[in-house]
Coordinates of C-alpha atoms and ligand atoms in Angstrom, one line a residue:
M9 CA -4.8 25.7 -3.5
A10 CA -3.6 22.1 -3.9
H11 CA -5.2 21.4 -7.3
R12 CA -6.1 23.3 -10.4
V13 CA -9.0 22.0 -12.4
T14 CA -10.5 23.4 -15.6
L15 CA -14.3 23.3 -15.3
I16 CA -16.3 23.3 -18.5
P17 CA -20.0 23.5 -17.7
G18 CA -21.0 22.8 -21.3
D19 CA -24.6 23.4 -22.4
G20 CA -28.1 22.0 -22.0
I21 CA -28.2 20.5 -18.5
G22 CA -24.4 20.9 -18.3
P23 CA -24.3 24.2 -16.3
E24 CA -26.9 22.8 -13.8
V25 CA -25.1 19.5 -13.1
A26 CA -21.7 21.3 -13.1
S27 CA -22.8 23.8 -10.4
A28 CA -24.2 20.9 -8.4
T29 CA -21.0 19.0 -8.7
R30 CA -18.8 22.0 -7.7
L31 CA -20.9 22.5 -4.6
V32 CA -20.3 18.8 -3.6
L33 CA -16.6 18.8 -4.4
D34 CA -16.0 22.1 -2.5
A35 CA -17.6 20.5 0.5
A36 CA -15.0 17.7 0.2
D37 CA -12.5 20.5 0.9
V38 CA -9.4 19.3 -0.9
G39 CA -8.3 22.8 -2.1
I40 CA -9.5 22.9 -5.7
E41 CA -8.8 26.1 -7.7
W42 CA -11.5 26.1 -10.5
I43 CA -10.6 27.6 -13.8
E44 CA -13.9 27.9 -15.7
R45 CA -14.0 27.9 -19.5
E46 CA -16.7 27.7 -22.1
A47 CA -17.5 25.1 -24.7
G48 CA -20.6 24.1 -26.7
T49 CA -23.4 26.4 -27.9
V50 CA -22.4 29.1 -25.4
A51 CA -18.9 29.2 -26.9
L52 CA -20.2 29.0 -30.4
E53 CA -22.3 32.2 -29.9
R54 CA -19.4 34.1 -28.1
H55 CA -16.2 32.8 -29.8
G56 CA -17.6 31.3 -33.1
E57 CA -16.4 27.8 -32.3
L58 CA -17.8 25.0 -30.2
M59 CA -14.4 24.2 -28.5
P60 CA -12.3 27.4 -28.3
E61 CA -8.6 27.0 -28.3
E62 CA -8.4 28.8 -24.9
T63 CA -10.5 26.1 -23.4
L64 CA -8.2 23.4 -24.6
D65 CA -5.2 25.5 -23.4
A66 CA -6.7 25.7 -20.0
I67 CA -6.9 21.9 -19.8
R68 CA -3.4 21.6 -21.1
S69 CA -2.2 23.9 -18.3
S70 CA -4.2 22.4 -15.4
R71 CA -3.8 18.8 -16.9
V72 CA -7.2 17.9 -15.3
G73 CA -10.6 18.9 -16.5
L74 CA -14.2 18.3 -15.3
K75 CA -16.7 18.7 -18.1
G76 CA -20.4 18.9 -18.5
P77 CA -22.1 17.6 -21.7
I78 CA -22.0 19.5 -25.0
T79 CA -24.6 19.5 -27.7
T80 CA -23.4 18.6 -31.2
P81 CA -25.6 20.6 -33.5
V82 CA -27.1 18.3 -36.1
G83 CA -26.9 19.1 -39.8
G84 CA -24.6 22.1 -39.7
G85 CA -21.5 20.1 -40.7
F86 CA -20.2 20.1 -37.2
R87 CA -17.9 17.4 -36.0
S88 CA -18.6 16.2 -32.5
V89 CA -16.7 18.4 -30.0
N90 CA -16.4 15.5 -27.7
V91 CA -14.7 13.4 -30.3
A92 CA -12.4 16.4 -31.2
L93 CA -11.5 16.9 -27.6
R94 CA -10.6 13.3 -27.0
Q95 CA -8.5 13.2 -30.1
G96 CA -7.0 16.6 -29.6
L97 CA -5.7 15.8 -26.1
D98 CA -5.1 12.1 -27.0
L99 CA -7.4 11.0 -24.2
F100 CA -7.2 7.4 -25.5
A101 CA -9.0 5.6 -22.7
A102 CA -12.6 6.1 -21.6
V103 CA -13.4 4.5 -18.2
R104 CA -17.1 4.2 -17.4
P105 CA -18.0 2.3 -14.2
A106 CA -21.6 1.0 -13.8
R107 CA -22.4 -0.3 -10.4
A108 CA -25.7 -1.1 -8.8
L109 CA -26.3 1.8 -6.4
P110 CA -28.3 1.4 -3.2
G111 CA -32.0 2.4 -3.3
V112 CA -32.3 2.4 -7.1
P113 CA -34.8 -0.2 -8.3
I114 CA -33.2 -2.4 -10.9
R115 CA -33.5 -6.0 -12.1
H116 CA -29.9 -7.2 -11.4
R117 CA -28.6 -6.1 -8.0
K118 CA -25.1 -7.5 -8.4
V119 CA -24.0 -5.4 -11.3
D120 CA -20.5 -4.0 -10.9
L121 CA -19.0 -3.4 -14.3
V122 CA -16.4 -1.1 -15.8
V123 CA -16.4 -0.3 -19.5
V124 CA -12.9 0.6 -20.8
R125 CA -13.4 2.0 -24.3
E126 CA -10.8 3.0 -26.9
N127 CA -11.4 6.6 -27.5
T128 CA -9.5 7.7 -30.6
E129 CA -9.8 5.2 -33.4
D130 CA -12.5 3.0 -35.1
L131 CA -15.5 4.4 -36.9
Y132 CA -15.3 7.5 -34.7
A133 CA -11.9 8.5 -36.1
G134 CA -13.8 11.1 -38.2
I135 CA -12.6 9.8 -41.6
E136 CA -15.8 10.4 -43.6
F137 CA -16.7 11.0 -47.2
E138 CA -20.0 12.6 -48.1
R139 CA -22.3 10.9 -50.6
G140 CA -21.8 12.5 -54.0
S141 CA -18.6 14.4 -53.2
P142 CA -15.6 14.2 -55.5
E143 CA -13.6 12.6 -52.6
A144 CA -16.2 9.8 -52.3
A145 CA -16.0 9.3 -56.1
A146 CA -12.2 9.2 -56.0
L147 CA -12.2 6.7 -53.1
R148 CA -14.7 4.5 -54.9
D149 CA -12.4 4.4 -57.9
E150 CA -9.4 3.6 -55.6
L151 CA -11.3 0.8 -53.9
R152 CA -12.3 -0.7 -57.3
A153 CA -8.6 -0.5 -58.4
L154 CA -7.3 -2.0 -55.2
G155 CA -9.6 -4.8 -54.6
G156 CA -12.4 -4.9 -57.1
Y157 CA -14.9 -3.5 -54.6
E158 CA -18.0 -1.9 -56.1
L159 CA -19.5 0.7 -53.9
R160 CA -22.9 2.2 -54.9
E161 CA -22.6 5.7 -56.4
D162 CA -24.9 7.1 -53.8
A163 CA -23.0 5.7 -50.8
G164 CA -21.7 7.8 -48.0
I165 CA -18.5 6.3 -46.5
T166 CA -17.0 6.1 -43.0
V167 CA -13.6 4.5 -42.5
K168 CA -12.8 2.2 -39.6
P169 CA -9.1 2.3 -38.7
I170 CA -7.8 0.2 -35.8
S171 CA -4.0 0.1 -35.2
V172 CA -1.7 -2.1 -33.2
K173 CA -0.3 0.9 -31.4
G174 CA -3.7 2.3 -30.5
T175 CA -4.9 -1.1 -29.4
R176 CA -1.9 -2.1 -27.4
R177 CA -2.1 1.0 -25.2
I178 CA -5.8 0.6 -24.4
V179 CA -5.3 -3.2 -23.7
R180 CA -2.5 -2.5 -21.3
F181 CA -4.5 0.3 -19.7
A182 CA -7.4 -2.1 -19.2
F183 CA -5.3 -4.8 -17.6
E184 CA -3.4 -2.3 -15.4
Y185 CA -6.8 -0.9 -14.4
A186 CA -8.0 -4.3 -13.5
R187 CA -4.9 -5.0 -11.4
T188 CA -4.9 -1.7 -9.5
H189 CA -8.7 -1.8 -8.8
D190 CA -8.8 -5.4 -7.6
R191 CA -10.8 -6.6 -10.6
R192 CA -10.5 -10.2 -11.7
K193 CA -11.4 -10.4 -15.3
V194 CA -11.1 -8.5 -18.6
T195 CA -13.6 -9.4 -21.4
V196 CA -12.8 -8.2 -24.9
G197 CA -15.8 -7.5 -27.2
H198 CA -15.3 -7.7 -30.9
K199 CA -16.7 -8.8 -34.3
A200 CA -13.5 -10.3 -35.6
N201 CA -15.2 -12.9 -37.7
V202 CA -16.7 -10.2 -40.0
M203 CA -14.2 -7.3 -39.7
R204 CA -11.0 -9.4 -39.8
Y205 CA -8.5 -6.6 -40.3
S206 CA -9.8 -4.1 -37.8
D207 CA -11.6 -6.0 -35.0
G208 CA -9.4 -9.0 -35.8
L209 CA -6.3 -6.9 -35.1
F210 CA -7.9 -5.6 -31.9
L211 CA -8.6 -9.1 -30.7
K212 CA -5.2 -10.5 -31.7
T213 CA -3.3 -7.7 -30.0
A214 CA -5.4 -8.0 -26.9
E215 CA -4.7 -11.7 -26.8
Q216 CA -0.9 -11.1 -27.2
E217 CA -0.8 -8.4 -24.5
S218 CA -2.8 -10.4 -22.1
H219 CA 0.2 -12.8 -21.6
D220 CA 1.9 -10.0 -19.6
F221 CA -1.0 -10.1 -17.1
P222 CA -1.3 -13.7 -16.0
D223 CA -2.9 -12.7 -12.7
V224 CA -5.9 -11.2 -14.6
E225 CA -8.3 -13.6 -16.3
W226 CA -9.3 -12.7 -19.8
Q227 CA -12.0 -13.8 -22.2
E228 CA -13.2 -12.7 -25.7
I229 CA -16.7 -12.6 -26.9
Q230 CA -18.5 -11.4 -30.0
I231 CA -20.2 -8.1 -29.5
D232 CA -23.7 -9.2 -30.4
H233 CA -23.4 -12.2 -28.0
L234 CA -22.1 -9.8 -25.3
T235 CA -25.2 -7.6 -25.5
S236 CA -27.5 -10.6 -24.9
R237 CA -25.4 -11.9 -22.1
L238 CA -25.3 -8.4 -20.5
A239 CA -29.1 -8.2 -20.6
K240 CA -29.4 -11.6 -19.0
Q241 CA -26.4 -12.1 -16.7
P242 CA -24.6 -8.8 -16.2
A243 CA -23.0 -9.9 -12.9
E244 CA -20.8 -12.4 -14.8
F245 CA -18.8 -9.5 -16.2
D246 CA -16.2 -7.3 -14.7
V247 CA -14.0 -5.1 -16.9
L248 CA -15.3 -4.8 -20.5
L249 CA -12.6 -3.8 -23.0
L250 CA -14.1 -2.5 -26.3
P251 CA -13.2 -0.6 -29.4
N252 CA -14.6 2.9 -29.7
L253 CA -18.1 2.4 -31.3
Y254 CA -19.0 -0.7 -29.3
G255 CA -17.8 1.0 -26.1
D256 CA -20.1 3.9 -26.7
I257 CA -23.1 1.7 -27.2
I258 CA -22.4 -0.8 -24.4
S259 CA -21.8 2.1 -21.9
D260 CA -25.4 3.2 -22.4
L261 CA -26.6 -0.4 -22.1
C262 CA -24.7 -0.6 -18.8
A263 CA -26.2 2.7 -17.7
G264 CA -29.7 1.2 -18.4
L265 CA -28.8 -1.8 -16.3
V266 CA -28.1 0.3 -13.2
G267 CA -30.8 2.8 -13.4
G268 CA -30.2 5.2 -16.2
L269 CA -27.9 7.8 -17.7
G270 CA -28.2 10.2 -14.7
L271 CA -26.1 7.8 -12.6
I272 CA -23.1 6.9 -14.8
P273 CA -19.8 8.7 -14.4
G274 CA -16.9 8.7 -16.9
A275 CA -13.3 9.6 -17.3
N276 CA -11.2 10.2 -20.5
I277 CA -7.6 9.5 -19.8
G278 CA -4.4 10.0 -21.7
W279 CA -0.7 10.0 -20.8
E280 CA -0.7 13.7 -20.1
Y281 CA -4.2 14.9 -19.5
A282 CA -7.5 13.6 -18.0
V283 CA -11.0 14.9 -18.5
F284 CA -13.9 13.6 -16.3
E285 CA -17.5 13.8 -17.5
P286 CA -20.8 12.1 -17.1
V287 CA -21.7 9.5 -19.9
H288 CA -25.0 11.4 -20.6
G289 CA -25.5 14.1 -23.1
S290 CA -26.9 17.6 -22.8
A291 CA -30.5 16.4 -22.4
P292 CA -32.3 19.3 -24.2
D293 CA -35.7 17.9 -23.3
I294 CA -35.1 18.8 -19.6
A295 CA -32.5 21.6 -19.8
G296 CA -33.1 24.7 -17.6
Q297 CA -35.9 23.0 -15.5
G298 CA -33.8 21.8 -12.5
K299 CA -34.8 18.2 -13.3
A300 CA -31.4 16.8 -14.3
N301 CA -29.9 14.2 -12.0
P302 CA -26.5 15.5 -10.9
I303 CA -25.2 12.2 -9.6
A304 CA -23.4 11.1 -12.8
M305 CA -21.4 14.3 -12.8
I306 CA -20.8 14.2 -9.0
L307 CA -19.5 10.6 -9.4
S308 CA -17.3 11.8 -12.3
G309 CA -16.0 14.3 -9.8
A310 CA -15.2 11.5 -7.3
M311 CA -13.3 9.7 -10.1
M312 CA -11.3 12.9 -10.6
L313 CA -10.5 13.2 -6.9
R314 CA -9.2 9.6 -7.0
H315 CA -7.1 10.4 -10.1
M316 CA -5.6 13.4 -8.2
G317 CA -4.6 11.2 -5.3
E318 CA -7.4 12.4 -3.0
I319 CA -8.6 8.9 -2.2
A320 CA -10.3 9.6 1.1
A321 CA -12.2 12.5 -0.5
A322 CA -13.3 10.3 -3.4
E323 CA -14.6 7.7 -1.0
N324 CA -16.3 10.4 1.0
V325 CA -18.2 11.7 -2.1
E326 CA -19.2 8.1 -3.2
W327 CA -20.3 7.3 0.3
A328 CA -22.4 10.5 0.5
V329 CA -24.1 9.6 -2.8
D330 CA -24.9 6.1 -1.6
Q331 CA -26.4 7.5 1.6
V332 CA -28.6 10.0 -0.2
L333 CA -29.8 7.3 -2.7
E334 CA -30.4 4.7 0.1
R335 CA -32.5 7.1 2.2
G336 CA -34.5 7.9 -0.9
G337 CA -36.2 11.1 0.2
V338 CA -34.3 13.4 -2.1
R339 CA -34.1 12.3 -5.7
T340 CA -34.7 13.7 -9.2
P341 CA -37.6 12.8 -11.4
D342 CA -35.6 10.2 -13.4
L343 CA -35.5 8.1 -10.2
G344 CA -39.1 8.7 -9.4
G345 CA -38.6 11.7 -7.1
A346 CA -39.6 15.4 -7.2
S347 CA -36.4 17.0 -6.0
T348 CA -34.4 19.5 -8.0
T349 CA -30.8 19.1 -9.2
M350 CA -29.6 21.5 -6.5
Q351 CA -31.6 19.9 -3.7
V352 CA -29.9 16.6 -4.5
A353 CA -26.5 18.3 -4.6
E354 CA -27.1 20.1 -1.2
E355 CA -28.1 16.8 0.4
V356 CA -25.0 15.1 -0.9
A357 CA -22.8 18.0 0.2
T358 CA -24.3 17.8 3.7
R359 CA -23.4 14.1 3.9
V360 CA -19.9 14.9 2.6
T361 CA -19.4 17.3 5.4
A362 CA -20.8 14.8 7.9
W363 CA -18.1 12.3 6.8
E364 CA -15.7 14.0 9.2
H365 CA -17.2 11.7 11.8
G366 CA -16.6 8.7 9.5
P367 CA -19.1 6.5 7.7
S368 CA -22.0 5.5 10.0
Ligands
NAD423 P1 -28.9 12.5 -23.6 O1 -28.0 11.7 -22.8 O2 -28.7 14.0 -23.6 O3 -30.4 12.2 -23.2 C1 -31.0 10.9 -23.4 C2 -32.2 10.8 -22.4 O4 -31.6 10.7 -21.1 C3 -33.1 12.1 -22.4 O5 -34.4 11.7 -22.2 C4 -32.6 12.9 -21.2 O6 -33.6 13.7 -20.6 C5 -32.1 11.8 -20.2 N1 -31.0 12.2 -19.4 C6 -29.7 12.4 -19.8 N2 -29.0 12.8 -18.7 C7 -29.8 12.9 -17.7 C8 -29.7 13.3 -16.3 N3 -28.5 13.7 -15.8 N4 -30.7 13.3 -15.5 C9 -31.9 13.0 -16.0 N5 -32.2 12.5 -17.2 C10 -31.1 12.5 -18.1 O7 -28.7 12.0 -25.1 P2 -29.2 12.6 -26.5 O8 -30.5 13.2 -26.4 O9 -29.0 11.5 -27.5 O10 -28.2 13.8 -26.8 C11 -28.4 15.1 -26.6 C12 -27.2 15.9 -27.0 O11 -26.1 15.6 -26.2 C13 -26.7 15.6 -28.5 O12 -26.3 16.9 -29.1 C14 -25.5 14.8 -28.3 O13 -24.5 14.9 -29.3 C15 -24.9 15.3 -27.0 N6 -24.1 14.4 -26.2 C16 -23.0 14.9 -25.6 C17 -22.2 14.0 -24.8 C18 -21.0 14.6 -24.1 O14 -20.9 15.9 -24.1 N7 -20.1 13.9 -23.6 C19 -22.5 12.7 -24.7 C20 -23.7 12.2 -25.3 C21 -24.4 13.1 -26.1

């Protein structure tokens, strides 16, 4: 086999969209050896943890992972597994392309955006202090002593760290990405006028690093202004470079612009490892019913093929998805159809096999 890939089906609709994706990628026939490992509620029941160490080890060994969504149980004191995975493997860059696909009814036909999101810092760094805890009280005292800040006694606290090192690498990643993917512009979203020392640092570092990429246009925009511009004129934007929290929110906004969460793929990339996964979550409302749209995960698989150097196979899969969407007969309920997850996958896989004769 030419490639080893750790496959983590996840939970909720994860196993359904993962099987569908495996069917399509096997049809692309690039010699993938699948190493299947558990995570999420299935792993919690069997191993007592949401992200077992053996699953992380499998990714470290294969270096590439393809992952379905994982539920974060609410209220049990669980930290998001997804956040832990990205931090644990230092997958510092999330890449989430949102392009208008053929046959999907949307308002703005010319959308072709890529969100590049910093994945390890910011309010998602996991530095939190529970309301009423001794740690929260100690931090309140410290803040009073340091700067005269008075926090209410019943406040919960989340800390927002943004570093030069963390920002520099994501900025350089975004500009390199723009260069190698024939993109013209990088737009940095921030709220530096309010959060001067976190977003301000992000903006200043981005501005400094941009000098090394004179061939790529760059602009900065306040995040609130960006949301309204994206709603009205999304085609004006190209690569969006964002700190962690804004990147999460804007990715879903971009998903909405091109037809919904069932269509948006994603990649989490670090220096050593890469894990590909759809932007959507485990969708408990439709899990186990065969209604989940597998296209987001199939397109995540195409991103993975490109990352592994299988460019023709990646183009093949993307072309096959376009063909199926354009013809319109086979689609899941989120796109107004009545087909099942597996029927969509089988249709895409058939097109993938037909590619041998070239796009027609
Ligand atoms: P969600 O993305 O699971 O669902 C939001 C809505 O979109 C739901 O109505 C759902 O039915 C629909 N949807 C999502 N994916 C779809 C698909 N492929 N086809 C058709 N419809 C689809 O978001 P949520 O409900 O906020 O989160 C559910 C769980 O997933 C939570 O526990 C959350 O923590 C987790 N989550 C995991 C990831 C991940 O693993 N990367 C990402 C986001 C959320």
